[in-house]
Amino acid sequence: IEEYATYEWRSGDSIPLVARKLGVSEETLIRLNMLDRDTQLSQNSILRYPRRPVVKAVALDPNALPTSV
């Protein structure tokens, strides 16, 4: 299941700018929000974008590491 976050469109925003800001492709924003490249969004419009996967750091057990021969 893919989860989505939301972004509130601000004055001066553009699809390329917002895509870079959110770390997604322009095509992803366009497709997910059913837009086209000529769509003019008004301030406070809400866009959906995929959440980034959460990566959790796990400490390694030093006893579990291979030893050199």
Coordinates of C-alpha atoms in Angstrom, one line a residue:
I1 CA 0.0 0.0 0.0
E2 CA 1.5 3.3 -1.1
E3 CA 1.0 6.2 1.3
Y4 CA 0.7 9.8 0.3
A5 CA 1.5 13.1 1.9
T6 CA 0.0 16.5 1.0
Y7 CA 1.6 19.8 -0.1
E8 CA -0.2 23.1 0.0
W9 CA 0.4 25.1 -3.2
R10 CA 1.9 28.6 -2.6
S11 CA 2.1 31.7 -4.6
G12 CA 5.1 31.5 -6.9
D13 CA 5.1 27.7 -7.0
S14 CA 5.5 25.7 -10.2
I15 CA 5.3 22.0 -10.9
P16 CA 9.1 21.7 -11.5
L17 CA 9.9 23.7 -8.4
V18 CA 7.5 21.7 -6.1
A19 CA 8.7 18.4 -7.6
R20 CA 12.3 19.3 -6.8
K21 CA 11.3 20.5 -3.3
L22 CA 9.4 17.2 -2.6
G23 CA 12.0 14.9 -4.2
V24 CA 9.5 13.5 -6.8
S25 CA 9.3 13.7 -10.5
E26 CA 7.1 16.2 -12.3
E27 CA 5.3 13.3 -14.0
T28 CA 4.5 11.8 -10.6
L29 CA 2.9 15.1 -9.4
I30 CA 1.0 15.5 -12.7
R31 CA -0.3 11.9 -12.8
L32 CA -1.1 11.5 -9.1
N33 CA -3.1 14.8 -9.0
M34 CA -4.7 14.4 -12.5
L35 CA -3.2 17.5 -13.8
D36 CA -1.7 18.5 -17.2
R37 CA 1.3 20.7 -17.8
D38 CA -0.9 23.7 -18.5
T39 CA -2.9 23.5 -15.3
Q40 CA -2.9 26.7 -13.3
L41 CA -3.2 25.9 -9.6
S42 CA -4.5 28.4 -7.2
Q43 CA -2.9 29.3 -3.9
N44 CA -3.8 26.8 -1.1
S45 CA -4.6 24.0 -3.6
I46 CA -3.6 20.7 -2.1
L47 CA -1.4 18.2 -4.0
R48 CA -0.7 14.6 -3.1
Y49 CA 2.7 13.1 -3.4
P50 CA 4.2 9.7 -2.4
R51 CA 5.8 9.6 1.0
R52 CA 9.4 8.6 1.0
P53 CA 10.1 5.2 2.5
V54 CA 11.3 5.4 6.1
V55 CA 14.7 3.8 6.5
K56 CA 15.5 2.8 10.0
A57 CA 19.1 2.5 11.1
V58 CA 19.9 -0.7 13.0
A59 CA 23.1 -1.2 15.1
L60 CA 25.2 -4.1 14.1
D61 CA 26.2 -6.7 16.7
P62 CA 30.1 -6.6 16.5
N63 CA 30.1 -10.2 17.5
A64 CA 28.1 -11.1 14.4
L65 CA 30.7 -9.6 12.0
P66 CA 33.0 -12.0 10.2
T67 CA 36.6 -12.0 11.4
S68 CA 39.6 -11.9 9.1
V69 CA 41.7 -15.1 8.6

